[in-house]
């Protein structure tokens, strides 16, 4: 009896492998044939450790939230530390644009020029991109908060249009020193408490899951309200001819680590520090029209802005001994850079 013919069923082709920037949050950090801003890939190890220990969500490996989270983390690394646009692997170069709240969309070149922080923060009484550059912005925020972790909280829709809510958090370990919308140097004393902001992003991606249109909504002023919960800052006039990084570096604004509060009253503490009250930050970036200088006209259906996570500063502080924490631009890449990844979510998210 002849053996029966056995018909082989055609095998299904194996699905294409996912890009490494979807499966590994540190994928682009391993790129070697690229131009890194400070000569080598930055070190994110400390921020990754903070992320692992203090994140709110633990997404299943290979799940959509984890893939989105990895994509954004890799995008932030490239936006912050790859100054040559052709080296970016996470974006669709022909169709990429980025916008915050009601701002006009801009291409990647704009973010490369001004930096991720300056791309997402409108001028206000604490900080202004008009008086800051890439180097000074990183000194302002990285010295204050050495790690700024970022995570996806929820994903509402999948490709090709991905919408998700995110969280960006850290600890204010050193003084905030920046330049505001009047060109004044602003110093807020370190309080050692949490800085925790949230927002929503809607992004389109191509068939390679590269970012195309990226639109983010969040309240940038929420971070500054947490930096100076009582609106207490020191403002100084500065030489307009000084480079922004030199203003941030100047001795009177050197970083001082947070200390434990004493029982001194608020009035006594302020008098001892020579600080005057400053008006609380105003304005909402969700408002229609210009975001500049605290305009607060809200459009119909405007969503309420979440209250800050918690009040992280006590009623008084003692004057700290000045501890200078130098950050040479040539050595900046040695510091954790997460945040920010953008930045800022996209743009500060890390």
XYZ file of C-alpha atoms in Angstrom:
350
model
C 0.000 0.000 0.000
C 1.492 3.298 -1.063
C 2.127 5.822 1.620
C -0.411 8.598 1.578
C 0.821 11.912 0.358
C 1.189 14.375 3.204
C 0.426 17.918 2.204
C 2.562 20.485 3.947
C 0.650 23.514 5.164
C 2.344 26.757 4.144
C 4.046 28.411 7.074
C 2.985 31.863 8.094
C 5.790 34.387 7.682
C 7.308 35.444 10.963
C 6.110 38.849 12.104
C 8.691 41.576 11.685
C 10.783 42.243 14.746
C 9.875 45.356 16.683
C 12.383 48.216 16.521
C 14.764 48.227 19.473
C 13.577 51.696 20.531
C 10.199 50.089 21.351
C 11.552 47.185 23.381
C 14.506 48.796 25.168
C 14.299 52.207 26.919
C 18.060 52.602 26.470
C 18.281 51.478 22.839
C 19.604 54.700 21.322
C 22.132 55.097 24.138
C 23.937 52.154 22.560
C 24.339 53.911 19.198
C 28.020 54.292 18.376
C 28.240 55.713 14.855
C 26.514 58.958 15.813
C 27.441 62.437 16.968
C 26.796 62.788 20.720
C 26.457 66.306 22.108
C 29.249 65.875 24.665
C 31.336 63.342 22.805
C 29.702 60.235 24.223
C 26.311 58.880 25.236
C 24.946 60.317 28.514
C 24.596 58.218 31.666
C 20.973 57.583 32.635
C 21.670 54.951 35.298
C 20.666 57.058 38.312
C 17.429 58.204 36.735
C 16.577 54.674 35.655
C 17.117 53.565 39.259
C 14.810 56.304 40.581
C 12.247 55.333 37.943
C 12.343 51.679 38.975
C 12.027 52.470 42.685
C 9.360 55.202 42.611
C 7.204 54.637 39.503
C 3.453 54.277 39.970
C 2.858 51.782 37.164
C 4.490 48.458 36.275
C 3.538 47.649 32.688
C 3.671 44.113 31.339
C 6.629 43.466 29.043
C 5.617 43.931 25.424
C 2.353 45.680 26.307
C 1.306 48.825 24.467
C 1.964 51.095 27.490
C 5.504 49.727 27.809
C 6.205 50.120 24.083
C 4.972 53.727 24.139
C 7.010 54.434 27.262
C 10.174 53.084 25.650
C 9.602 55.035 22.438
C 9.266 58.335 24.275
C 12.295 57.684 26.504
C 14.459 57.014 23.443
C 13.016 60.035 21.644
C 13.928 62.269 24.593
C 17.516 61.022 24.601
C 17.862 61.851 20.922
C 16.211 65.264 21.260
C 18.532 66.209 24.125
C 21.823 64.611 23.191
C 21.983 63.970 19.440
C 22.688 67.389 17.891
C 22.776 65.971 14.353
C 19.214 65.449 13.173
C 20.010 62.628 10.761
C 21.094 60.532 13.771
C 17.552 60.513 15.212
C 15.967 57.073 14.760
C 12.709 57.632 16.650
C 11.080 60.151 14.287
C 9.686 60.206 10.751
C 11.978 62.916 9.407
C 9.683 63.950 6.556
C 6.562 64.298 8.709
C 7.712 65.188 12.228
C 6.349 68.154 14.178
C 5.928 68.990 17.845
C 3.634 71.371 19.737
C 2.748 72.199 23.338
C -0.817 73.219 24.233
C -1.948 75.959 21.818
C 1.481 76.673 20.315
C 2.221 76.419 16.605
C 3.786 73.095 15.547
C 7.534 73.199 14.935
C 10.037 70.824 13.396
C 12.903 69.028 15.068
C 15.356 71.742 14.012
C 13.693 74.232 16.365
C 14.098 71.931 19.354
C 17.726 71.261 18.456
C 18.372 74.987 18.406
C 16.774 76.001 21.718
C 16.779 72.747 23.697
C 13.976 70.608 25.049
C 13.236 72.779 28.099
C 12.997 75.983 26.077
C 10.762 74.272 23.544
C 8.064 73.476 26.102
C 8.093 76.372 28.611
C 6.458 79.716 27.839
C 7.972 82.916 29.347
C 6.856 83.493 32.942
C 7.966 85.129 36.189
C 10.290 82.218 37.034
C 11.786 81.283 33.672
C 11.958 82.487 30.089
C 13.385 80.783 27.002
C 13.874 84.285 25.584
C 16.746 84.836 28.053
C 18.025 81.254 28.184
C 19.874 78.948 25.824
C 20.472 75.210 25.607
C 23.388 75.169 28.078
C 21.821 77.461 30.686
C 18.482 75.628 30.607
C 20.128 72.303 31.421
C 22.097 73.904 34.257
C 18.920 75.484 35.649
C 16.905 72.287 35.819
C 19.511 69.540 36.122
C 21.264 71.171 39.074
C 17.992 71.694 40.898
C 16.711 68.185 40.221
C 19.510 65.725 39.330
C 17.019 63.036 38.277
C 13.656 63.654 36.595
C 12.005 60.323 35.826
C 9.150 59.832 33.361
C 6.505 57.141 32.949
C 3.332 56.342 31.022
C 0.316 56.108 33.311
C -2.395 55.139 30.811
C -2.707 54.566 27.064
C -6.094 55.462 25.601
C -5.586 54.474 21.944
C -3.076 52.568 19.847
C -1.312 53.147 16.524
C -1.465 54.954 14.234
C -2.788 57.591 16.664
C -1.504 56.990 20.174
C -2.922 58.973 23.079
C -1.635 58.585 26.599
C -1.299 60.205 30.022
C 2.129 60.538 31.589
C 3.896 61.507 34.812
C 7.227 63.343 35.276
C 8.755 63.508 38.767
C 11.855 64.180 40.846
C 13.139 65.816 44.040
C 14.258 69.443 44.434
C 17.678 68.751 45.939
C 19.341 72.098 45.135
C 18.293 75.696 44.593
C 16.426 76.672 41.466
C 18.367 79.352 39.560
C 16.935 80.656 36.292
C 16.230 83.808 34.282
C 12.657 85.093 34.071
C 10.613 86.975 31.471
C 12.047 90.318 32.643
C 15.631 89.150 32.304
C 16.013 88.896 36.085
C 17.907 86.142 37.826
C 15.463 84.143 39.962
C 16.524 81.949 42.883
C 14.188 79.647 44.836
C 15.609 77.864 47.862
C 15.759 74.075 47.743
C 13.045 72.455 49.854
C 13.999 68.792 49.400
C 10.465 67.854 48.419
C 8.817 66.282 45.416
C 8.198 67.865 42.030
C 5.474 65.868 40.271
C 3.667 66.894 37.080
C 1.307 65.117 34.688
C 0.041 65.655 31.166
C -1.500 64.110 28.066
C 0.077 63.506 24.654
C -1.477 62.542 21.316
C 1.002 61.327 18.693
C 0.747 59.784 15.253
C 3.286 57.181 14.154
C 4.219 55.599 10.825
C 4.500 51.896 9.972
C 7.933 51.812 11.641
C 6.365 53.292 14.794
C 8.375 56.483 14.397
C 6.909 59.698 15.763
C 5.215 62.059 13.323
C 2.788 64.598 14.798
C 3.384 65.008 18.553
C 0.929 67.181 20.512
C 1.262 67.529 24.287
C -1.026 69.230 26.796
C 0.139 70.027 30.326
C 0.509 72.971 32.698
C 4.192 74.043 32.745
C 3.461 76.459 35.589
C 2.584 73.533 37.861
C 6.285 72.734 38.123
C 7.132 76.291 39.185
C 4.297 76.351 41.723
C 5.910 73.276 43.277
C 9.403 74.770 43.066
C 8.226 77.830 45.038
C 5.004 76.727 46.799
C 4.709 79.985 48.749
C 5.758 82.179 45.833
C 8.932 83.126 47.709
C 11.871 83.755 45.396
C 14.819 86.110 45.178
C 15.029 88.285 42.068
C 18.172 90.104 40.960
C 19.013 92.400 38.077
C 21.824 91.070 35.914
C 24.221 92.411 33.323
C 22.428 92.013 29.999
C 25.755 91.314 28.321
C 26.367 88.185 30.402
C 25.826 84.837 28.719
C 22.801 82.981 30.187
C 24.989 80.147 31.483
C 27.224 82.679 33.259
C 24.187 84.249 34.922
C 23.093 80.862 36.238
C 26.667 80.151 37.359
C 27.167 83.452 39.209
C 28.035 83.035 42.887
C 24.972 84.650 44.429
C 22.803 81.954 42.898
C 24.986 78.934 43.611
C 23.092 75.788 44.469
C 22.525 74.988 48.124
C 21.235 71.592 49.225
C 17.947 71.371 51.082
C 18.055 71.262 54.888
C 15.548 70.357 57.562
C 13.283 73.236 58.687
C 13.530 74.855 62.111
C 10.736 76.301 64.228
C 11.544 79.835 63.058
C 8.434 81.687 61.933
C 7.848 82.491 58.282
C 8.387 86.215 58.865
C 11.619 85.695 60.790
C 12.955 83.284 58.197
C 12.196 85.619 55.300
C 13.784 88.579 57.075
C 16.880 86.528 57.837
C 17.215 85.534 54.190
C 16.433 88.982 52.843
C 13.698 87.606 50.624
C 10.508 89.379 49.667
C 7.189 87.843 48.742
C 6.601 87.179 45.084
C 3.232 86.837 43.466
C 2.180 83.268 42.831
C 2.547 82.116 39.252
C -0.482 82.893 37.144
C -1.819 81.853 33.802
C -2.726 78.573 32.222
C -1.095 77.102 29.140
C -4.420 75.599 28.059
C -5.796 79.125 27.512
C -6.660 80.152 23.978
C -4.225 82.318 22.067
C -0.797 83.319 23.317
C 0.661 81.447 26.286
C 3.033 84.223 27.188
C 3.156 86.150 30.425
C 0.298 84.481 32.257
C -2.661 85.211 29.996
C -5.603 83.421 31.547
C -8.517 83.567 29.121
C -9.929 80.037 28.998
C -11.744 78.525 25.997
C -15.137 76.849 26.213
C -14.862 73.368 27.638
C -11.495 74.114 29.205
C -10.477 71.194 31.455
C -9.592 71.851 35.087
C -5.889 71.720 35.848
C -5.014 69.141 38.498
C -3.934 70.513 41.833
C -0.308 69.991 42.663
C 0.458 66.624 44.219
C 1.271 67.823 47.714
C 2.689 70.760 49.593
C 6.348 69.854 49.920
C 7.803 72.730 51.828
C 7.425 73.656 55.496
C 6.766 77.165 56.709
C 10.335 78.116 57.310
C 13.901 77.349 56.355
C 17.286 78.230 57.722
C 19.934 79.943 55.644
C 22.209 77.331 54.091
C 25.965 77.449 53.755
C 26.623 77.977 50.103
C 27.788 74.824 48.372
C 28.836 75.433 44.795
C 27.992 72.596 42.424
C 29.865 73.302 39.236
C 28.719 71.683 36.019
C 31.215 72.174 33.230
C 29.388 72.028 29.865
C 32.044 69.666 28.561
C 31.294 67.276 31.415
C 27.518 67.601 31.323
C 27.093 64.296 29.553
C 28.370 62.525 32.672
C 25.234 63.550 34.533
C 21.910 61.747 34.355
C 19.892 63.382 31.650
C 16.438 62.058 32.238
C 13.655 65.110 30.946
C 13.883 65.659 30.092
C 13.506 63.336 28.712
C 11.099 65.927 27.511
C 11.257 66.838 27.876
C 9.545 67.464 29.871
C 6.994 64.931 28.309
C 8.013 65.219 24.763
C 10.462 67.850 25.309
C 11.397 67.412 28.934
C 10.290 63.993 29.247
C 12.805 61.597 30.489
